mmCIF file of C-alpha atoms and ligand atoms in Angstrom:
data_model
loop_
_atom_site.group_PDB
_atom_site.id
_atom_site.type_symbol
_atom_site.label_atom_id
_atom_site.label_comp_id
_atom_site.label_asym_id
_atom_site.label_seq_id
_atom_site.Cartn_x
_atom_site.Cartn_y
_atom_site.Cartn_z
ATOM 1 C CA MET P 282 -158.150 5.154 100.895
ATOM 2 C CA LYS P 283 -157.317 5.397 97.200
ATOM 3 C CA SER P 284 -160.733 4.069 96.136
ATOM 4 C CA ARG P 285 -162.722 6.575 98.218
ATOM 5 C CA ALA P 286 -164.116 8.595 95.286
ATOM 6 C CA LEU P 287 -165.070 5.407 93.469
ATOM 7 C CA LEU P 288 -166.841 4.040 96.541
ATOM 8 C CA GLY P 289 -168.690 7.337 96.859
ATOM 9 C CA LEU P 290 -170.103 6.797 93.350
ATOM 10 C CA LEU P 291 -170.968 3.149 93.974
ATOM 11 C CA ALA P 292 -172.479 3.814 97.412
ATOM 12 C CA ASP P 293 -176.038 3.894 95.976
ATOM 13 C CA GLY P 294 -175.839 0.140 95.296
ATOM 14 C CA GLN P 295 -176.790 0.629 91.612
ATOM 15 C CA ILE P 296 -174.908 -0.729 88.595
ATOM 16 C CA HIS P 297 -172.429 1.792 87.158
ATOM 17 C CA SER P 298 -170.667 1.207 83.853
ATOM 18 C CA GLY P 299 -166.889 1.385 83.734
ATOM 19 C CA GLU P 300 -167.256 4.174 81.184
ATOM 20 C CA SER P 301 -169.460 6.366 83.390
ATOM 21 C CA LEU P 302 -167.210 5.803 86.412
ATOM 22 C CA ALA P 303 -164.148 6.701 84.343
ATOM 23 C CA SER P 304 -165.812 9.856 83.108
ATOM 24 C CA PHE P 305 -166.948 10.963 86.613
ATOM 25 C CA LEU P 306 -163.538 10.279 88.092
ATOM 26 C CA GLY P 307 -161.651 11.757 85.136
ATOM 27 C CA VAL P 308 -159.491 8.652 84.731
ATOM 28 C CA SER P 309 -159.127 5.819 82.216
ATOM 29 C CA ARG P 310 -161.201 2.624 82.371
ATOM 30 C CA THR P 311 -158.045 0.718 83.301
ATOM 31 C CA ALA P 312 -157.594 3.074 86.257
ATOM 32 C CA VAL P 313 -161.214 2.383 87.268
ATOM 33 C CA TRP P 314 -160.552 -1.337 87.130
ATOM 34 C CA LYS P 315 -157.462 -0.906 89.331
ATOM 35 C CA GLN P 316 -159.498 1.046 91.890
ATOM 36 C CA ILE P 317 -162.182 -1.658 91.881
ATOM 37 C CA TRP P 318 -159.472 -4.202 92.568
ATOM 38 C CA ARG P 319 -158.020 -2.056 95.385
ATOM 39 C CA ALA P 320 -161.454 -1.546 96.931
ATOM 40 C CA ALA P 321 -161.954 -5.324 96.916
ATOM 41 C CA GLU P 322 -158.591 -5.692 98.658
ATOM 42 C CA GLU P 323 -159.766 -3.215 101.300
ATOM 43 C CA GLY P 324 -162.670 -5.568 102.041
ATOM 44 C CA HIS P 325 -165.498 -4.169 99.879
ATOM 45 C CA THR P 326 -167.558 -6.591 97.846
ATOM 46 C CA ILE P 327 -168.091 -5.358 94.294
ATOM 47 C CA ASP P 328 -169.919 -7.458 91.706
ATOM 48 C CA THR P 329 -168.821 -7.229 88.086
ATOM 49 C CA ILE P 330 -171.892 -7.551 85.877
ATOM 50 C CA ARG P 331 -170.856 -8.587 82.385
ATOM 51 C CA GLY P 332 -171.549 -5.996 79.759
ATOM 52 C CA LYS P 333 -173.125 -3.632 82.312
ATOM 53 C CA GLY P 334 -170.592 -2.548 84.906
ATOM 54 C CA TYR P 335 -169.994 -2.702 88.633
ATOM 55 C CA ARG P 336 -172.213 -2.827 91.691
ATOM 56 C CA LEU P 337 -171.185 -2.411 95.315
ATOM 57 C CA VAL P 338 -172.766 -5.205 97.323
ATOM 58 C CA SER P 339 -171.351 -4.528 100.793
ATOM 59 C CA ALA P 340 -172.561 -1.448 102.686
ATOM 60 C CA VAL P 341 -170.203 1.495 102.767
ATOM 61 C CA ASP P 342 -170.241 4.234 105.363
ATOM 62 C CA LEU P 343 -167.798 6.914 104.241
ATOM 63 C CA LEU P 344 -166.736 9.794 106.455
ATOM 64 C CA ASP P 345 -167.539 13.146 104.946
ATOM 65 C CA ALA P 346 -166.767 16.553 106.476
ATOM 66 C CA ASP P 347 -169.721 18.290 104.774
ATOM 67 C CA GLN P 348 -172.179 15.701 106.027
ATOM 68 C CA VAL P 349 -170.891 16.097 109.580
ATOM 69 C CA LEU P 350 -171.090 19.898 109.362
ATOM 70 C CA ASN P 351 -174.572 19.807 107.789
ATOM 71 C CA ALA P 352 -175.834 17.653 110.624
ATOM 72 C CA LEU P 353 -174.623 20.183 113.203
ATOM 73 C CA ASN P 354 -176.596 23.271 114.064
ATOM 74 C CA ALA P 355 -175.160 26.205 112.089
ATOM 75 C CA ASP P 356 -173.680 28.091 115.076
ATOM 76 C CA LEU P 357 -171.873 25.016 116.291
ATOM 77 C CA GLY P 358 -170.603 24.294 112.783
ATOM 78 C CA GLU P 359 -168.994 27.717 112.718
ATOM 79 C CA SER P 360 -167.433 27.290 116.141
ATOM 80 C CA ILE P 361 -165.356 24.265 115.138
ATOM 81 C CA PHE P 362 -162.503 23.567 112.740
ATOM 82 C CA LEU P 363 -163.154 20.066 111.418
ATOM 83 C CA SER P 364 -160.601 17.934 109.621
ATOM 84 C CA VAL P 365 -161.400 14.470 108.290
ATOM 85 C CA HIS P 366 -158.476 12.172 107.517
ATOM 86 C CA ASP P 367 -158.178 8.985 105.583
ATOM 87 C CA GLU P 368 -155.491 7.716 107.950
ATOM 88 C CA VAL P 369 -153.571 9.192 110.910
ATOM 89 C CA ASP P 370 -151.442 7.730 113.682
ATOM 90 C CA SER P 371 -153.897 8.958 116.321
ATOM 91 C CA THR P 372 -156.575 11.637 116.098
ATOM 92 C CA ASN P 373 -155.475 12.821 119.571
ATOM 93 C CA ALA P 374 -151.913 13.260 118.295
ATOM 94 C CA GLU P 375 -153.272 15.056 115.221
ATOM 95 C CA VAL P 376 -155.211 17.588 117.325
ATOM 96 C CA ILE P 377 -152.079 18.217 119.408
ATOM 97 C CA ARG P 378 -150.082 18.844 116.207
ATOM 98 C CA GLN P 379 -152.768 21.066 114.683
ATOM 99 C CA ARG P 380 -153.002 23.212 117.807
ATOM 100 C CA VAL P 381 -149.518 24.534 117.125
ATOM 101 C CA HIS P 382 -150.803 26.154 113.899
ATOM 102 C CA HIS P 383 -154.308 27.186 114.941
ATOM 103 C CA GLY P 384 -155.253 29.727 117.560
ATOM 104 C CA ALA P 385 -157.801 28.888 120.237
ATOM 105 C CA SER P 386 -160.621 30.732 118.435
ATOM 106 C CA ARG P 387 -162.286 27.574 117.100
ATOM 107 C CA THR P 388 -162.524 24.109 118.625
ATOM 108 C CA LEU P 389 -160.343 21.679 116.698
ATOM 109 C CA VAL P 390 -162.182 18.491 115.792
ATOM 110 C CA CYS P 391 -160.469 15.641 114.038
ATOM 111 C CA LEU P 392 -161.948 12.464 112.554
ATOM 112 C CA ALA P 393 -160.142 9.620 110.835
ATOM 113 C CA ASP P 394 -161.213 6.596 108.833
ATOM 114 C CA CYS P 395 -158.457 4.583 110.487
ATOM 115 C CA GLN P 396 -155.645 5.048 113.017
ATOM 116 C CA THR P 397 -152.276 3.346 112.740
ATOM 117 C CA ALA P 398 -151.315 4.028 116.383
ATOM 118 C CA GLY P 399 -154.652 4.546 118.158
ATOM 119 C CA ARG P 400 -154.083 5.270 121.838
ATOM 120 C CA GLY P 401 -156.137 3.787 124.675
ATOM 121 C CA ARG P 402 -156.087 4.478 128.402
ATOM 122 C CA ARG P 403 -153.218 3.204 130.554
ATOM 123 C CA GLY P 404 -150.843 3.104 127.573
ATOM 124 C CA ARG P 405 -152.895 0.481 125.776
ATOM 125 C CA GLN P 406 -153.385 0.360 122.024
ATOM 126 C CA TRP P 407 -156.820 1.216 120.593
ATOM 127 C CA HIS P 408 -157.575 -1.035 117.643
ATOM 128 C CA SER P 409 -158.712 1.206 114.842
ATOM 129 C CA PRO P 410 -159.665 -0.798 111.742
ATOM 130 C CA ARG P 411 -160.404 1.176 108.584
ATOM 131 C CA GLY P 412 -163.950 2.270 107.911
ATOM 132 C CA GLU P 413 -165.505 0.388 110.809
ATOM 133 C CA ASN P 414 -165.628 2.731 113.779
ATOM 134 C CA LEU P 415 -165.557 6.318 114.906
ATOM 135 C CA TYR P 416 -162.208 7.820 115.860
ATOM 136 C CA LEU P 417 -162.816 11.360 117.000
ATOM 137 C CA SER P 418 -160.755 13.902 118.928
ATOM 138 C CA MET P 419 -161.626 17.389 120.109
ATOM 139 C CA GLY P 420 -159.314 20.081 121.455
ATOM 140 C CA LEU P 421 -161.042 21.673 124.440
ATOM 141 C CA THR P 422 -159.959 24.730 126.420
ATOM 142 C CA PHE P 423 -160.910 25.483 130.035
ATOM 143 C CA ARG P 424 -160.218 28.399 132.345
ATOM 144 C CA GLY P 425 -159.454 27.859 136.030
ATOM 145 C CA GLY P 426 -156.267 25.803 135.964
ATOM 146 C CA PHE P 427 -155.807 22.051 136.082
ATOM 147 C CA ALA P 428 -157.676 21.790 139.390
ATOM 148 C CA MET P 429 -160.979 22.584 137.667
ATOM 149 C CA LEU P 430 -160.654 19.516 135.431
ATOM 150 C CA ASP P 431 -161.695 17.078 138.193
ATOM 151 C CA GLY P 432 -164.420 14.855 136.809
ATOM 152 C CA LEU P 433 -164.037 16.058 133.195
ATOM 153 C CA SER P 434 -163.346 12.583 131.845
ATOM 154 C CA LEU P 435 -166.553 11.303 133.486
ATOM 155 C CA VAL P 436 -168.503 14.194 131.975
ATOM 156 C CA LEU P 437 -167.172 13.286 128.520
ATOM 157 C CA GLY P 438 -168.260 9.662 128.983
ATOM 158 C CA LEU P 439 -171.683 10.934 129.969
ATOM 159 C CA ALA P 440 -171.791 13.219 126.912
ATOM 160 C CA VAL P 441 -171.080 10.246 124.623
ATOM 161 C CA ALA P 442 -173.703 8.125 126.399
ATOM 162 C CA LYS P 443 -176.296 10.899 126.004
ATOM 163 C CA ALA P 444 -175.455 11.370 122.315
ATOM 164 C CA LEU P 445 -176.014 7.659 121.696
ATOM 165 C CA GLU P 446 -179.250 7.700 123.678
ATOM 166 C CA LYS P 447 -180.389 10.590 121.477
ATOM 167 C CA GLN P 448 -179.798 8.322 118.488
ATOM 168 C CA GLY P 449 -182.150 5.745 120.009
ATOM 169 C CA LEU P 450 -179.856 3.500 122.058
ATOM 170 C CA SER P 451 -181.241 2.427 125.417
ATOM 171 C CA ALA P 452 -179.709 1.017 128.605
ATOM 172 C CA VAL P 453 -176.406 2.798 128.036
ATOM 173 C CA GLY P 454 -174.189 2.313 131.083
ATOM 174 C CA LEU P 455 -171.012 4.023 132.318
ATOM 175 C CA LYS P 456 -168.129 2.098 133.781
ATOM 176 C CA TRP P 457 -166.050 4.372 135.980
ATOM 177 C CA PRO P 458 -164.289 6.461 135.024
ATOM 178 C CA ASN P 459 -165.531 6.818 131.440
ATOM 179 C CA ASP P 460 -166.120 3.626 129.473
ATOM 180 C CA VAL P 461 -169.471 3.393 127.731
ATOM 181 C CA PHE P 462 -171.058 -0.028 128.174
ATOM 182 C CA VAL P 463 -174.123 -1.788 126.822
ATOM 183 C CA GLU P 464 -175.263 -5.163 128.197
ATOM 184 C CA GLY P 465 -171.944 -5.862 129.901
ATOM 185 C CA SER P 466 -169.758 -5.086 126.873
ATOM 186 C CA LYS P 467 -167.669 -2.041 126.012
ATOM 187 C CA LEU P 468 -169.080 0.113 123.234
ATOM 188 C CA ALA P 469 -166.901 3.201 123.501
ATOM 189 C CA GLY P 470 -163.776 4.428 125.246
ATOM 190 C CA ILE P 471 -162.472 7.903 125.989
ATOM 191 C CA LEU P 472 -158.907 9.066 126.390
ATOM 192 C CA VAL P 473 -158.415 12.521 127.890
ATOM 193 C CA GLU P 474 -154.938 13.955 127.418
ATOM 194 C CA LEU P 475 -153.772 17.182 129.050
ATOM 195 C CA GLN P 476 -151.904 19.278 126.532
ATOM 196 C CA GLY P 477 -150.715 21.999 128.877
ATOM 197 C CA GLU P 478 -151.370 25.593 129.863
ATOM 198 C CA LEU P 479 -151.878 28.071 127.047
ATOM 199 C CA GLU P 480 -151.476 30.961 129.464
ATOM 200 C CA GLU P 481 -151.856 31.213 133.223
ATOM 201 C CA GLY P 482 -154.993 29.266 134.196
ATOM 202 C CA VAL P 483 -156.060 28.441 130.614
ATOM 203 C CA VAL P 484 -155.681 24.711 130.116
ATOM 204 C CA GLN P 485 -155.827 22.710 126.919
ATOM 205 C CA VAL P 486 -157.208 19.216 126.855
ATOM 206 C CA VAL P 487 -157.652 16.694 124.057
ATOM 207 C CA ALA P 488 -160.731 14.490 124.333
ATOM 208 C CA GLY P 489 -160.304 11.346 122.226
ATOM 209 C CA ILE P 490 -163.401 9.248 121.653
ATOM 210 C CA GLY P 491 -163.534 5.815 120.069
ATOM 211 C CA ILE P 492 -166.947 4.289 119.350
ATOM 212 C CA ASN P 493 -167.415 0.839 117.845
ATOM 213 C CA VAL P 494 -169.894 1.363 115.028
ATOM 214 C CA HIS P 495 -169.621 -1.481 112.504
ATOM 215 C CA MET P 496 -166.744 -3.423 114.084
ATOM 216 C CA SER P 497 -166.978 -7.054 113.050
ATOM 217 C CA GLY P 498 -163.715 -8.923 113.712
ATOM 218 C CA THR P 499 -162.173 -9.327 117.152
ATOM 219 C CA HIS P 500 -158.929 -7.503 116.157
ATOM 220 C CA ASN P 501 -157.190 -8.984 119.245
ATOM 221 C CA VAL P 502 -159.415 -6.987 121.576
ATOM 222 C CA THR P 503 -159.212 -8.871 124.854
ATOM 223 C CA GLN P 504 -162.205 -7.488 126.766
ATOM 224 C CA ALA P 505 -165.868 -8.031 125.902
ATOM 225 C CA TRP P 506 -166.898 -5.455 123.311
ATOM 226 C CA THR P 507 -169.940 -4.578 121.296
ATOM 227 C CA SER P 508 -170.764 -2.196 118.461
ATOM 228 C CA LEU P 509 -173.691 0.014 117.513
ATOM 229 C CA ASP P 510 -174.537 -2.423 114.691
ATOM 230 C CA GLN P 511 -174.640 -5.332 117.131
ATOM 231 C CA THR P 512 -176.539 -3.441 119.810
ATOM 232 C CA MET P 513 -179.201 -1.974 117.544
ATOM 233 C CA PRO P 514 -179.092 -3.833 114.219
ATOM 234 C CA GLU P 515 -182.426 -2.434 113.032
ATOM 235 C CA HIS P 516 -180.939 1.080 112.878
ATOM 236 C CA ARG P 517 -178.779 2.186 109.944
ATOM 237 C CA TRP P 518 -175.794 3.621 111.765
ATOM 238 C CA GLU P 519 -173.907 6.302 109.870
ATOM 239 C CA ARG P 520 -170.594 7.505 111.196
ATOM 240 C CA ASN P 521 -171.124 11.124 110.046
ATOM 241 C CA GLN P 522 -174.412 11.281 111.929
ATOM 242 C CA VAL P 523 -172.987 9.700 115.077
ATOM 243 C CA ALA P 524 -169.977 12.048 114.907
ATOM 244 C CA ALA P 525 -172.177 15.152 114.633
ATOM 245 C CA CYS P 526 -174.325 14.055 117.553
ATOM 246 C CA VAL P 527 -171.267 13.328 119.731
ATOM 247 C CA ILE P 528 -169.557 16.622 118.796
ATOM 248 C CA GLU P 529 -172.709 18.541 119.749
ATOM 249 C CA SER P 530 -173.078 16.680 123.018
ATOM 250 C CA VAL P 531 -169.402 17.157 123.983
ATOM 251 C CA LEU P 532 -169.484 20.893 123.195
ATOM 252 C CA GLU P 533 -172.666 21.329 125.225
ATOM 253 C CA ALA P 534 -171.317 19.293 128.156
ATOM 254 C CA SER P 535 -167.963 21.144 128.136
ATOM 255 C CA ALA P 536 -169.699 24.526 128.304
ATOM 256 C CA SER P 537 -171.826 23.420 131.288
ATOM 257 C CA PHE P 538 -168.844 21.732 132.930
ATOM 258 C CA ALA P 539 -166.957 25.039 132.794
ATOM 259 C CA ASP P 540 -169.831 26.587 134.813
ATOM 260 C CA THR P 541 -170.783 23.847 137.252
ATOM 261 C CA GLY P 542 -167.856 21.430 137.430
ATOM 262 C CA PHE P 543 -168.672 17.757 137.902
ATOM 263 C CA GLY P 544 -171.298 18.565 140.550
ATOM 264 C CA GLY P 545 -173.785 19.542 137.834
ATOM 265 C CA PHE P 546 -173.468 16.113 136.202
ATOM 266 C CA ARG P 547 -173.147 13.827 139.196
ATOM 267 C CA GLN P 548 -176.751 12.648 139.302
ATOM 268 C CA GLN P 549 -176.923 11.968 135.569
ATOM 269 C CA TRP P 550 -173.652 10.037 135.751
ATOM 270 C CA GLN P 551 -174.840 8.085 138.786
ATOM 271 C CA ALA P 552 -178.007 7.045 136.978
ATOM 272 C CA ARG P 553 -175.879 5.134 134.440
ATOM 273 C CA ASP P 554 -173.304 3.684 136.875
ATOM 274 C CA ILE P 555 -172.840 -0.023 136.108
ATOM 275 C CA PHE P 556 -170.870 -0.585 139.342
ATOM 276 C CA LEU P 557 -173.489 0.726 141.761
ATOM 277 C CA GLY P 558 -174.287 -1.838 144.489
ATOM 278 C CA ARG P 559 -171.916 -4.414 143.030
ATOM 279 C CA PRO P 560 -168.942 -6.055 144.758
ATOM 280 C CA LEU P 561 -165.786 -4.399 143.390
ATOM 281 C CA ILE P 562 -162.046 -4.712 143.659
ATOM 282 C CA THR P 563 -159.350 -2.191 142.710
ATOM 283 C CA SER P 564 -156.825 -3.236 140.055
ATOM 284 C CA ASP P 565 -154.027 -3.391 142.673
ATOM 285 C CA GLY P 566 -156.186 -5.739 144.750
ATOM 286 C CA ILE P 567 -155.871 -3.538 147.868
ATOM 287 C CA LEU P 568 -159.474 -2.382 148.225
ATOM 288 C CA SER P 569 -162.589 -4.437 147.848
ATOM 289 C CA GLY P 570 -166.128 -3.536 148.782
ATOM 290 C CA ILE P 571 -169.490 -2.478 147.406
ATOM 291 C CA GLY P 572 -169.825 0.211 144.703
ATOM 292 C CA LYS P 573 -171.440 3.387 146.070
ATOM 293 C CA GLY P 574 -171.186 5.796 143.147
ATOM 294 C CA VAL P 575 -169.157 8.961 142.625
ATOM 295 C CA ASP P 576 -168.460 11.996 144.838
ATOM 296 C CA GLU P 577 -168.574 15.682 143.771
ATOM 297 C CA GLN P 578 -165.080 15.447 142.249
ATOM 298 C CA GLY P 579 -165.762 12.259 140.285
ATOM 299 C CA ASN P 580 -163.841 9.928 142.625
ATOM 300 C CA TYR P 581 -165.423 6.490 142.981
ATOM 301 C CA GLU P 582 -166.557 5.409 146.432
ATOM 302 C CA ILE P 583 -166.463 1.849 147.670
ATOM 303 C CA GLU P 584 -167.929 0.786 150.973
ATOM 304 C CA VAL P 585 -165.374 -1.264 152.860
ATOM 305 C CA ASN P 586 -166.472 -2.514 156.298
ATOM 306 C CA GLY P 587 -169.010 0.316 156.607
ATOM 307 C CA VAL P 588 -166.503 3.024 155.581
ATOM 308 C CA HIS P 589 -166.605 4.859 152.223
ATOM 309 C CA GLU P 590 -163.155 4.685 150.618
ATOM 310 C CA LYS P 591 -162.390 6.941 147.632
ATOM 311 C CA VAL P 592 -160.702 5.788 144.443
ATOM 312 C CA ARG P 593 -159.266 8.538 142.242
ATOM 313 C CA ALA P 594 -159.622 8.413 138.460
ATOM 314 C CA GLY P 595 -156.270 7.940 136.766
ATOM 315 C CA GLU P 596 -154.711 6.251 139.790
ATOM 316 C CA ILE P 597 -156.391 2.929 139.694
ATOM 317 C CA SER P 598 -159.096 1.014 137.863
ATOM 318 C CA LEU P 599 -162.019 -0.968 139.193
ATOM 319 C CA ARG P 600 -163.559 -4.251 138.245
ATOM 320 C CA ALA P 601 -166.485 -6.262 139.447
ATOM 321 C CA SER P 602 -165.291 -9.005 141.768
ATOM 322 C CA ALA P 603 -168.300 -11.290 141.384
HETATM 323 C C1 BTN E 761 -159.858 3.548 126.194
HETATM 324 O O1 BTN E 761 -158.809 2.928 126.416
HETATM 325 O O2 BTN E 761 -160.952 3.111 126.533
HETATM 326 C C2 BTN E 761 -159.793 4.878 125.494
HETATM 327 C C3 BTN E 761 -159.842 4.718 124.009
HETATM 328 C C4 BTN E 761 -159.820 6.023 123.241
HETATM 329 C C5 BTN E 761 -159.720 5.800 121.756
HETATM 330 C C6 BTN E 761 -159.867 7.063 120.979
HETATM 331 S S1 BTN E 761 -160.063 6.772 119.254
HETATM 332 C C7 BTN E 761 -159.893 8.481 118.944
HETATM 333 C C8 BTN E 761 -158.813 8.981 119.858
HETATM 334 N N1 BTN E 761 -157.510 8.811 119.260
HETATM 335 C C9 BTN E 761 -156.749 7.949 119.938
HETATM 336 O O3 BTN E 761 -155.589 7.640 119.641
HETATM 337 N N2 BTN E 761 -157.432 7.473 120.992
HETATM 338 C C10 BTN E 761 -158.745 8.062 121.092
#
């Protein structure tokens, strides 16, 4: 975003003269005018007040690495390597690229203002409009081989749900395996990608988290969705704050997961299960029955004619049938 520095100055909603903006930015007044024009093209509403200057009318919520780090507790801040991008193809892809250059000493965390090729589960695209939502990826490392990762994606969904609850959101639900739902609409999605084995038994995973924060347009999203702004309009949602809270929650959950596996999270996950007791059908149409919650490995159980049938995450998806 070329107008980022300008928007940072206008973010206080006050009138700023072209001269003062030019002097702060170290550019000419014509260059300021061009940036104002570009910012308007990007969707920001800026009033020109004759003889006085410019005032940003629309709210702006800029991503800022320092603000994210300041909101984290100091130890955690030092344990991560945070990069904030104006635009990337996918923050998951960026973490995978960065891992080639960084050792495993710090957790790579990547945030972007927009993604040009955001990835969703099952090969779907994740719409990633500029400035509206949170696009966050974290490079996580676990010991114990791939087998110990059972249930990790559910734990990450739970970590996001808990972070949002900490920010004041209530009635946060989880749709197996890891979608975060509020009042029947999707608020956040998580894409876990296995990156491979660093050395025998040490596995690298990328946890990609997309949370709708200010999303306004439909952006061709086909399923029912909501955003933090829509769910809790009285709260001033700031992406840096939400990011810090989610990073903290994911780091905490990953450390416990390494000790306890999914078993340590099962009850908490179950308490937010939106499928529990509901009639369900698998995406291939083969199984239908009543939702019974998750087992110790994070598989979903459906009761079919009195028998509990297991559905494995990654193999199939579930939907309510009535
Ligand atoms: C889903 O389909 O529900 C998962 C969506 C995951 C989207 C996030 S946004 C940040 C990260 N980067 C990506 O390309 N995808 C994930």
